[in-house]
Coordinates of C-alpha atoms in Angstrom, one line a residue:
Chain A
M9 CA 24.2 -13.5 -3.6
D10 CA 24.5 -14.3 -7.3
F11 CA 24.6 -11.5 -9.9
C12 CA 24.0 -11.5 -13.6
I13 CA 25.6 -8.8 -15.7
I14 CA 24.5 -8.7 -19.4
T15 CA 26.8 -6.8 -21.8
K16 CA 26.1 -5.7 -25.3
E17 CA 27.2 -3.3 -28.0
V18 CA 24.2 -1.5 -29.3
P19 CA 23.6 1.1 -32.1
V20 CA 24.1 4.6 -30.7
D21 CA 20.5 5.6 -31.4
E22 CA 19.3 3.0 -29.0
I23 CA 21.0 4.7 -26.1
S24 CA 19.6 7.7 -24.2
P25 CA 22.4 8.8 -21.9
G26 CA 21.5 10.1 -18.4
N27 CA 23.5 12.6 -16.4
D28 CA 27.0 13.4 -17.5
K29 CA 29.5 12.0 -14.9
K30 CA 32.9 13.7 -15.1
D31 CA 34.5 11.0 -12.9
A32 CA 33.0 8.0 -14.8
M33 CA 35.5 5.2 -15.2
F34 CA 34.6 4.5 -18.8
P35 CA 33.8 7.3 -21.2
D36 CA 31.7 5.1 -23.5
I37 CA 30.2 2.3 -21.3
Y38 CA 26.9 2.8 -19.7
L39 CA 25.0 1.1 -16.9
C40 CA 21.4 0.8 -17.9
N41 CA 18.7 2.1 -15.6
K42 CA 15.9 1.3 -18.1
V43 CA 15.8 -1.4 -20.7
T44 CA 12.9 -1.2 -23.2
D45 CA 11.3 -3.5 -25.6
A46 CA 9.7 -1.0 -28.0
E47 CA 7.6 -3.6 -29.8
R48 CA 5.8 -4.8 -26.7
E49 CA 6.0 -1.4 -25.1
R50 CA 7.5 -3.0 -22.0
S51 CA 10.3 -1.6 -19.9
F52 CA 12.5 -3.1 -17.2
Y53 CA 14.3 -1.2 -14.5
P54 CA 17.4 -2.6 -12.9
D55 CA 17.7 -1.5 -9.3
L56 CA 20.9 0.6 -9.2
I57 CA 20.9 1.0 -5.4
F58 CA 24.6 1.0 -4.9
P59 CA 27.4 3.4 -5.7
H60 CA 29.1 2.8 -9.0
P61 CA 31.6 4.5 -11.4
F62 CA 29.5 4.4 -14.6
M63 CA 27.4 6.8 -16.5
E64 CA 23.8 5.6 -16.8
C65 CA 21.5 5.4 -19.7
E66 CA 18.2 4.1 -21.0
V67 CA 18.4 1.6 -23.8
T68 CA 15.8 0.4 -26.3
D69 CA 16.9 -2.9 -27.6
L70 CA 14.6 -5.9 -28.3
E71 CA 17.2 -8.5 -27.8
L72 CA 18.5 -7.0 -24.6
A73 CA 15.0 -6.6 -23.2
A74 CA 14.3 -10.3 -23.9
Q75 CA 17.6 -11.3 -22.3
Y76 CA 16.9 -9.2 -19.2
K77 CA 13.4 -10.5 -18.8
E78 CA 14.8 -14.1 -19.0
R79 CA 17.6 -13.5 -16.5
L80 CA 15.2 -11.7 -14.1
R81 CA 13.4 -15.0 -13.5
Q82 CA 16.6 -16.2 -11.8
G83 CA 17.4 -13.1 -9.7
G84 CA 15.7 -9.9 -8.7
S85 CA 16.1 -6.4 -10.2
H86 CA 19.0 -5.7 -7.8
Q87 CA 20.9 -8.7 -9.0
T88 CA 20.5 -8.4 -12.8
M89 CA 22.5 -5.6 -14.5
V90 CA 23.0 -4.4 -18.0
L91 CA 26.2 -2.7 -19.4
V92 CA 26.1 -1.3 -22.9
R93 CA 28.6 0.3 -25.3
P94 CA 27.6 2.2 -28.4
Q95 CA 28.7 0.7 -31.6
T96 CA 29.9 4.0 -33.0
A97 CA 32.7 3.9 -30.4
L98 CA 33.8 0.6 -32.1
R99 CA 33.9 2.2 -35.5
Q100 CA 35.5 5.5 -34.3
S101 CA 38.3 3.7 -32.5
G102 CA 39.2 1.8 -35.7
Q103 CA 39.9 5.0 -37.7
G104 CA 43.2 5.8 -39.5
E105 CA 43.0 4.8 -43.2
S106 CA 45.8 5.7 -45.5
P107 CA 44.7 7.1 -48.9
N108 CA 47.7 5.6 -50.7
Q109 CA 46.9 1.9 -49.9
S110 CA 45.5 -0.4 -52.6
E111 CA 41.8 -1.4 -52.1
Q112 CA 42.8 -5.0 -51.2
G113 CA 45.4 -3.7 -48.8
E114 CA 42.8 -1.2 -47.4
A115 CA 40.2 -3.9 -46.9
Q116 CA 42.8 -6.2 -45.2
D117 CA 44.0 -3.3 -43.0
Q118 CA 40.5 -2.3 -42.0
S119 CA 39.6 -5.9 -41.2
E120 CA 42.7 -6.2 -39.0
Q121 CA 41.9 -2.9 -37.3
K122 CA 38.3 -3.8 -36.7
K123 CA 39.4 -7.2 -35.3
S124 CA 41.9 -5.6 -32.9
T125 CA 39.4 -2.8 -32.0
K126 CA 36.7 -5.3 -31.3
Q127 CA 39.1 -7.2 -29.1
S128 CA 40.0 -4.1 -27.2
S129 CA 36.3 -3.1 -26.8
D130 CA 35.5 -6.6 -25.6
H131 CA 38.3 -6.2 -23.2
S132 CA 36.8 -2.9 -22.0
L133 CA 33.3 -4.4 -21.6
E134 CA 34.9 -7.3 -19.7
Q135 CA 36.8 -4.9 -17.5
A136 CA 33.6 -2.9 -16.8
K137 CA 31.8 -6.1 -16.0
N138 CA 34.4 -7.1 -13.5
I139 CA 34.4 -3.7 -11.9
L140 CA 30.6 -3.8 -11.6
A141 CA 30.8 -7.2 -10.1
I142 CA 33.1 -5.9 -7.4
C143 CA 30.8 -3.0 -6.7
L144 CA 27.9 -5.3 -6.3
K145 CA 29.8 -7.8 -4.1
Q146 CA 31.0 -5.0 -1.9
E147 CA 27.6 -3.6 -1.4
F148 CA 25.5 -6.7 -0.9
S149 CA 26.4 -9.4 1.7
E150 CA 25.1 -12.9 2.0
P151 CA 22.0 -13.5 4.0
R152 CA 22.3 -15.2 7.4
K153 CA 22.1 -19.0 7.2
N154 CA 19.4 -20.7 9.2
F155 CA 19.2 -23.8 11.2
S156 CA 20.3 -26.7 9.0
E157 CA 17.6 -29.1 7.8
P158 CA 19.0 -32.4 9.2
D159 CA 19.3 -30.9 12.6
F160 CA 15.8 -29.5 12.4
T161 CA 14.3 -32.9 11.5
Q162 CA 16.0 -34.4 14.5
L163 CA 14.8 -31.6 16.7
C164 CA 11.2 -32.1 15.5
E165 CA 11.6 -35.8 16.6
E166 CA 12.9 -34.8 20.0
F167 CA 9.9 -32.5 20.5
S168 CA 7.5 -35.0 18.9
C169 CA 6.3 -32.2 16.7
S170 CA 3.0 -32.1 14.8
Q171 CA 3.1 -30.0 11.6
T172 CA 1.9 -27.0 13.6
M173 CA 4.5 -27.5 16.3
A174 CA 7.2 -27.9 13.7
E175 CA 6.2 -24.5 12.2
Q176 CA 6.3 -22.9 15.6
L177 CA 9.7 -24.5 16.4
R178 CA 11.1 -23.2 13.1
Q179 CA 9.9 -19.7 14.0
Y180 CA 11.5 -19.9 17.4
L181 CA 14.8 -20.9 15.9
C182 CA 14.6 -18.1 13.3
Y183 CA 14.0 -15.7 16.2
G184 CA 16.9 -17.1 18.1
A185 CA 19.2 -16.6 15.1
A186 CA 17.9 -13.1 14.5
A187 CA 18.3 -12.1 18.2
D188 CA 21.7 -13.7 18.5
I189 CA 20.5 -16.1 21.2
D190 CA 22.3 -19.4 21.5
S191 CA 19.4 -21.7 20.8
C192 CA 21.7 -24.7 20.8
K193 CA 22.8 -24.0 24.3
I194 CA 19.2 -23.8 25.5
L195 CA 18.4 -27.1 23.8
E196 CA 21.5 -28.8 25.2
F197 CA 20.5 -27.6 28.7
M198 CA 17.0 -29.0 28.1
R199 CA 18.5 -32.4 27.1
E200 CA 20.7 -32.4 30.3
E201 CA 17.6 -31.6 32.4
G202 CA 15.8 -34.6 30.8
R203 CA 13.2 -32.4 29.1
L204 CA 14.3 -33.7 25.7
P205 CA 13.5 -36.0 24.0
V206 CA 9.9 -36.0 25.0
P207 CA 7.9 -39.2 25.5
N208 CA 4.7 -38.0 23.7
K209 CA 3.1 -35.1 21.9
R210 CA 1.5 -33.7 25.0
E211 CA 4.9 -33.4 26.7
G212 CA 6.2 -32.0 23.4
V213 CA 3.7 -29.1 23.5
K214 CA 4.8 -28.4 27.1
Q215 CA 8.5 -28.4 26.3
L216 CA 8.1 -26.3 23.2
A217 CA 6.4 -23.7 25.3
Y218 CA 9.3 -23.9 27.8
F219 CA 11.8 -23.5 24.9
K220 CA 9.9 -20.4 23.7
Q221 CA 9.9 -18.9 27.2
Q222 CA 13.7 -19.5 27.5
L223 CA 14.2 -17.6 24.2
I224 CA 12.0 -14.6 24.9
G225 CA 12.6 -14.4 28.6
Chain B
M29 CA 15.0 -12.8 26.8
H30 CA 16.6 -10.7 24.1
T31 CA 18.3 -7.5 24.8
L32 CA 18.5 -4.4 22.6
N33 CA 22.2 -4.8 21.8
N34 CA 22.0 -6.3 18.4
S35 CA 23.0 -4.1 15.5
S36 CA 20.1 -3.9 13.1
S37 CA 19.6 -1.9 9.9
D38 CA 22.4 0.1 8.3
K39 CA 22.2 3.9 9.0
K40 CA 23.5 5.1 5.6
E41 CA 21.8 8.3 4.4
L42 CA 21.9 7.7 0.7
F43 CA 18.7 9.1 -0.7
A44 CA 17.2 9.6 -4.2
S45 CA 20.0 8.6 -6.6
H46 CA 17.1 8.1 -9.0
I47 CA 13.8 9.8 -9.6
Y48 CA 11.2 7.9 -11.7
V49 CA 8.5 10.1 -13.2
E50 CA 5.3 9.1 -14.9
E51 CA 5.5 10.7 -18.4
K52 CA 2.0 12.2 -18.1
I53 CA 3.0 14.4 -15.2
E54 CA 6.5 15.5 -16.4
A55 CA 5.5 19.2 -16.6
H56 CA 3.8 19.3 -13.1
P57 CA 5.3 22.0 -10.9
L58 CA 5.9 19.6 -8.0
V59 CA 7.9 17.4 -10.4
Q60 CA 10.0 20.4 -11.4
R61 CA 10.5 21.3 -7.7
I62 CA 11.7 17.9 -6.7
R63 CA 14.0 17.6 -9.7
E64 CA 15.5 20.9 -8.7
R65 CA 16.0 19.6 -5.2
F66 CA 17.8 16.4 -6.4
K67 CA 19.8 17.8 -9.3
E68 CA 22.4 15.0 -9.1
A69 CA 19.7 12.2 -9.4
E70 CA 19.2 10.3 -12.5
Y71 CA 15.8 11.1 -14.0
V72 CA 14.0 8.1 -15.6
N73 CA 10.6 8.3 -17.4
I74 CA 8.1 5.6 -16.7
G75 CA 4.6 4.8 -17.9
H76 CA 3.0 4.0 -14.5
Y77 CA 4.4 4.1 -11.0
K78 CA 3.5 0.4 -10.6
D79 CA 6.0 -0.4 -13.3
I80 CA 8.7 0.4 -10.7
F81 CA 6.9 0.0 -7.5
C82 CA 5.4 -3.4 -8.1
R83 CA 8.3 -5.2 -9.9
Q84 CA 8.6 -8.8 -8.9
G85 CA 11.5 -9.9 -6.8
Q86 CA 12.5 -6.6 -5.3
N87 CA 14.8 -6.6 -2.3
T88 CA 13.2 -4.1 0.0
A89 CA 15.9 -4.6 2.7
L90 CA 18.5 -3.3 0.2
Q91 CA 16.2 -0.5 -1.1
E92 CA 15.9 0.8 2.5
H93 CA 19.6 1.8 2.3
Q94 CA 18.9 3.7 -1.0
K95 CA 15.4 4.9 -1.3
N96 CA 14.5 6.4 -4.6
I97 CA 11.6 8.7 -5.5
I98 CA 8.7 7.8 -7.8
L99 CA 6.5 10.7 -8.8
A100 CA 3.0 9.7 -10.0
R101 CA -0.6 10.7 -10.3
K102 CA -3.0 8.8 -7.9
E103 CA -6.1 7.4 -9.5
G104 CA -9.2 5.4 -8.5
T105 CA -10.3 5.3 -4.9
L106 CA -8.2 7.7 -2.9
V107 CA -9.9 7.7 0.5
Y108 CA -10.3 4.5 2.6
E109 CA -12.2 3.5 5.7
G110 CA -10.0 3.1 8.7
A111 CA -8.6 -0.4 9.6
P112 CA -9.7 -2.2 12.8
V113 CA -6.1 -2.3 14.2
C114 CA -6.0 1.5 14.0
Q115 CA -7.4 3.8 16.6
S116 CA -10.4 6.0 15.7
F117 CA -10.3 8.0 18.9
G118 CA -14.0 7.8 19.3
H119 CA -14.8 9.1 15.8
R120 CA -17.6 7.4 14.1
Y121 CA -16.6 8.2 10.5
F122 CA -12.9 7.2 10.4
Y123 CA -11.0 7.3 7.2
Y124 CA -7.4 7.4 6.0
T125 CA -5.6 8.5 2.8
S126 CA -2.1 8.4 1.4
C127 CA -0.7 11.1 -0.8
V128 CA 2.7 9.6 -0.2
M129 CA 3.5 5.9 0.0
N130 CA 6.5 4.8 2.2
C131 CA 8.5 6.8 4.6
V132 CA 11.9 8.4 4.8
Y133 CA 12.5 6.8 8.1
N134 CA 13.3 3.1 8.5
C135 CA 11.5 1.6 11.5
E136 CA 12.3 -2.1 11.7
Y137 CA 8.9 -3.1 12.9
C138 CA 6.8 -1.0 10.5
Y139 CA 3.9 -2.6 8.7
L140 CA 4.9 -0.8 5.5
K141 CA 7.7 -3.4 5.1
G142 CA 5.0 -6.0 4.7
M143 CA 2.4 -4.0 2.9
Y144 CA 4.4 -2.6 0.0
P145 CA 6.6 -4.6 -2.5
S146 CA 9.1 -1.7 -2.6
A147 CA 10.8 0.6 -0.2
N148 CA 10.9 3.5 -2.7
L149 CA 9.0 6.6 -1.9
V150 CA 6.0 7.3 -4.1
I151 CA 4.8 10.9 -4.1
F152 CA 1.4 11.5 -5.7
V153 CA 1.4 15.0 -7.2
N154 CA -2.4 15.4 -7.2
P155 CA -3.6 15.8 -3.6
E156 CA -6.4 18.0 -5.0
D157 CA -8.0 14.9 -6.3
I158 CA -7.9 13.5 -2.8
F159 CA -9.5 16.7 -1.5
A160 CA -12.3 16.3 -4.1
Q161 CA -13.1 12.8 -2.8
V162 CA -13.0 14.0 0.8
E163 CA -15.5 16.7 -0.1
Q164 CA -17.9 14.1 -1.5
I165 CA -17.8 12.2 1.7
L166 CA -18.2 15.4 3.7
K167 CA -21.5 15.9 2.0
E168 CA -22.8 12.8 3.8
H169 CA -21.3 13.2 7.3
P170 CA -18.3 14.6 9.3
V171 CA -15.0 13.0 8.6
Y172 CA -12.1 12.1 10.8
L173 CA -9.2 11.5 8.4
C174 CA -5.7 10.3 9.0
V175 CA -3.4 11.7 6.3
S176 CA 0.0 10.5 7.3
Y177 CA -0.4 6.8 8.1
D178 CA 1.7 5.2 5.3
T179 CA 4.4 7.9 5.5
D180 CA 5.6 10.8 7.6
L181 CA 4.3 13.9 5.8
L182 CA 6.0 16.3 8.2
A183 CA 9.4 14.7 7.6
I184 CA 9.1 15.6 3.9
E185 CA 7.2 18.8 4.2
S186 CA 10.0 20.9 2.7
L187 CA 9.9 18.7 -0.3
T188 CA 6.1 18.4 -0.9
G189 CA 4.3 21.1 1.0
F190 CA 1.5 18.7 1.6
V191 CA 0.9 19.4 5.2
S192 CA 0.3 23.1 4.5
R193 CA -2.2 22.1 1.8
W194 CA -4.0 19.8 4.2
I195 CA -4.2 22.5 6.9
E196 CA -5.6 24.9 4.4
F197 CA -8.2 22.4 3.1
T198 CA -9.2 21.5 6.7
R199 CA -9.7 25.2 7.6
Q200 CA -12.1 25.4 4.7
H201 CA -14.2 22.4 5.8
P202 CA -15.5 22.7 9.4
E203 CA -16.8 19.1 9.4
L204 CA -13.3 17.7 8.8
T205 CA -10.7 16.7 11.4
I206 CA -7.4 15.4 10.4
E207 CA -4.6 13.6 12.1
I208 CA -1.0 14.0 11.0
R209 CA 1.1 11.2 12.5
T210 CA 4.8 11.9 12.8
K211 CA 8.2 11.1 14.3
C212 CA 9.6 14.4 13.0
A213 CA 11.2 16.9 15.4
N214 CA 11.5 19.9 13.1
R215 CA 10.5 22.8 15.4
K216 CA 10.6 25.3 12.5
L217 CA 7.6 23.6 10.9
F218 CA 5.5 24.2 14.0
R219 CA 6.6 27.8 14.1
E220 CA 5.6 28.3 10.5
L221 CA 2.5 26.1 9.9
P222 CA -0.8 27.8 10.6
V223 CA -2.8 26.6 13.6
C224 CA -6.1 24.9 13.0
E225 CA -8.2 23.5 15.8
R226 CA -9.2 20.5 13.7
V227 CA -5.6 19.5 12.9
I228 CA -4.1 17.0 15.3
Y229 CA -0.3 16.3 15.3
A230 CA 0.2 12.7 16.6
F231 CA 3.7 12.3 17.8
T232 CA 4.9 8.7 18.0
I233 CA 7.2 8.5 21.0
S234 CA 9.3 5.5 21.9
P235 CA 11.8 4.9 24.7
Q236 CA 15.4 5.8 23.6
P237 CA 16.6 2.2 23.4
V238 CA 13.8 1.4 21.0
T239 CA 14.5 4.5 18.9
E240 CA 18.2 3.6 18.7
Q241 CA 17.7 0.0 17.9
F242 CA 14.6 -0.1 15.7
E243 CA 13.8 3.4 14.4
M244 CA 16.6 4.3 11.9
R245 CA 17.0 7.8 10.8
T246 CA 14.4 9.1 13.2
P247 CA 15.0 11.9 15.7
S248 CA 15.8 10.9 19.3
M249 CA 13.1 10.5 21.9
E250 CA 14.2 13.7 23.6
A251 CA 14.0 15.6 20.3
R252 CA 10.5 14.4 19.6
I253 CA 9.3 15.2 23.1
S254 CA 10.8 18.6 22.9
C255 CA 9.2 19.2 19.5
A256 CA 5.8 18.1 20.8
G257 CA 6.1 20.5 23.7
Y258 CA 7.1 23.3 21.3
A259 CA 4.2 22.5 19.0
L260 CA 1.9 22.9 22.0
E261 CA 3.4 26.2 22.9
Q262 CA 2.7 27.4 19.3
G263 CA -0.9 26.6 19.8
H264 CA -1.1 23.3 17.8
N265 CA -3.1 20.3 19.0
V266 CA -0.9 17.4 20.0
R267 CA -1.6 13.8 20.6
L268 CA 1.0 11.3 21.9
C269 CA 1.0 7.8 20.5
F270 CA 2.8 5.1 22.4
D271 CA 2.4 2.6 19.6
P272 CA 3.7 0.1 19.0
M273 CA 5.0 -0.8 22.4
L274 CA 7.7 -3.3 22.1
Y275 CA 8.8 -6.0 24.5
F276 CA 12.4 -6.2 25.5
K277 CA 14.5 -6.6 28.6
D278 CA 13.9 -3.7 31.1
W279 CA 10.9 -2.5 29.1
R280 CA 9.2 -1.2 32.2
E281 CA 12.1 1.0 33.2
A282 CA 12.5 2.3 29.7
Y283 CA 8.8 3.2 29.2
G284 CA 8.7 4.6 32.7
E285 CA 11.7 6.8 32.1
M286 CA 10.2 8.0 28.8
L287 CA 7.0 9.1 30.5
K288 CA 8.9 11.0 33.2
K289 CA 10.8 12.9 30.4
I290 CA 7.5 13.7 28.8
R291 CA 6.0 14.9 32.0
E292 CA 8.9 17.2 32.6
Q293 CA 8.2 19.1 29.4
I294 CA 4.4 18.7 28.8
P295 CA 2.0 19.7 31.5
D296 CA -1.3 18.0 32.3
G297 CA -4.2 19.4 30.4
A298 CA -2.1 20.4 27.4
L299 CA -2.5 17.3 25.3
T300 CA -5.5 16.4 23.1
D301 CA -5.3 12.8 24.1
A302 CA -3.0 9.8 23.9
S303 CA -3.1 6.3 22.5
V304 CA -1.4 3.1 23.8
G305 CA -1.0 -0.1 21.8
S306 CA 1.4 -3.0 21.8
F307 CA 2.8 -4.3 18.5
R308 CA 0.2 -5.9 16.3
I309 CA 0.2 -6.7 12.6
S310 CA -1.8 -8.6 10.0
K311 CA -0.8 -12.2 9.3
S312 CA -0.2 -11.5 5.6
Y313 CA 2.1 -8.5 6.3
L314 CA 4.1 -10.3 8.9
K315 CA 4.5 -13.3 6.6
S316 CA 6.0 -11.0 4.0
M317 CA 8.2 -9.2 6.5
R318 CA 9.6 -12.4 7.9
K319 CA 10.6 -13.6 4.4
R320 CA 12.3 -10.3 3.6
Y321 CA 14.0 -9.6 6.9
P322 CA 15.3 -12.9 8.3
D323 CA 17.8 -11.1 10.5
S324 CA 15.3 -8.8 12.3
A325 CA 14.6 -9.9 15.9
V326 CA 11.5 -7.8 16.2
I327 CA 10.0 -9.2 13.0
Q328 CA 11.0 -12.8 13.8
F329 CA 9.7 -12.6 17.4
P330 CA 7.3 -15.5 18.0
Y331 CA 4.1 -13.5 18.2
E332 CA 0.7 -15.2 18.7
L333 CA -1.9 -15.2 16.0
Q334 CA -5.3 -13.9 17.1
N335 CA -8.2 -13.2 14.8
G336 CA -5.9 -12.8 11.8
Y337 CA -3.4 -10.5 13.6
Y338 CA -0.1 -11.3 15.2
Q339 CA 0.5 -9.8 18.6
Y340 CA 2.1 -10.6 21.9
E341 CA 0.4 -13.2 24.0
P342 CA -2.7 -11.7 25.7
A343 CA -1.2 -11.7 29.2
L344 CA 1.8 -9.8 28.0
V345 CA -0.3 -7.3 26.1
E346 CA -2.3 -6.6 29.2
E347 CA 0.8 -6.3 31.3
M348 CA 2.5 -3.9 28.9
E349 CA -0.5 -1.8 27.9
G350 CA -1.9 -1.8 31.4
Y351 CA 1.4 -0.7 32.9
L352 CA 1.8 2.2 30.4
T353 CA -1.8 3.3 30.7
K354 CA -1.6 3.3 34.5
Q355 CA 1.6 5.3 34.5
L356 CA 0.1 7.8 32.1
Q357 CA -3.0 8.2 34.2
M358 CA -0.9 8.9 37.2
L359 CA 1.1 11.6 35.4
Y360 CA -1.8 13.0 33.4
P361 CA -5.0 12.6 35.5
T362 CA -7.2 14.5 33.0
L363 CA -5.8 12.9 29.8
S364 CA -8.1 10.8 27.6
I365 CA -6.2 7.6 26.8
F366 CA -7.3 5.3 24.0
R367 CA -6.2 1.7 23.9
W368 CA -6.5 -0.1 20.5

């Protein structure tokens, strides 16, 4: 399963924090349970249906909402997540000005501090993103793979399938996979018995019914 | 023939990490009650329940492991005519209503998985509006109303109190009969709920292999049978529903064993009636379920399409329903048995 995690630093007034979480891994990074586009009065709700170590919040941010909406087209609400960090945290973590420095020196120092603080906050957001990705991967497994298409096409030929028969055959194979029945073994047995491949469609209908009966018992 | 030895849905008990509430009902007493019950949950304001419930691309299979609660106000038409695949038990004016959408249980074969785009629980805080619509219909004719089809109201009675309210409403309206379908086995409820002769508790009973394999989070077969017997002792009306019957290896033995257990605890003449029905579901619902649950043997089973509904092939339907009906008749000679 593919996941998309959007990260952004946003003004603090765009964030409405949820419950306080004493054991939250990051004190200033939030996982969004609601992303709002205030202009269009439209909200999106990521499905936070897995355990995670983040505090949650609602965020109202036009750009984020647009990004989320766009990414949602590629994956569902359980696959598209948003992590935010308030911009005040960026400013607060860059504090420590000396009153004796010259203005130029001050400006240079502040610029350096902001650069290194931004780098460390990017690092934190990146860390948070990696941890969230681990949470998602741990919780959600890949769906079972079905019968491969080249084999299915060959099988349809063996049964001399019409379109309706092909749909039925596909459903039988889906059922076999879901019920952990070895469909390949049954088909191999049918080939050994001379039931497959069939000479005509009429015989194909008969053998398809036989295949179904072998599956369901 | 498949056997019931596959592992199916996860049995995790995570529940209501999030509560979504329509802004217009924030101050409603039931909202406050539910918030109090789920203090740790994140509380999210929404405009309309469909903003959450009807989102595109939801993964209901994942949501089943973590059902959240949506609190809303129900609007529009609130009472519906009964569906043809449902049993009316001989009542001419058969209706159903839903003050809760979705169920705390997770039965793999349930039509709710195909009907709704989400597995989250929607609780409508305004059953009084449903009562008002029922009163309008009662002005025309008597009503037989199923109030727990799309959910299990008894299973969440401690959270909502809706069953008590329905009983009270039914007592006030002599032309109304209601059915409360359930898999719940909470004996305390039947000790505390007032008895009303026009309230029928319909227990869905399945053989234990079916309960274990396909009915996640539900009480055992024994617990349900025991609870049904207890409800009868307390004076309540009880119906037994053997619906849906599922086909699996040794189904005859399993259903036969189930009936013996029932007969050990519930005497002839005690039950209101019973219903028997093999699995059936609308084409559109099953199509949706098959897409969402590729790993479910009961959903992927190759049913036959007849008149817009998927079911077992007619010969098998007759064999299964015929067998159960016959066994029931032998054990309960005076029982009215309805086949769908």
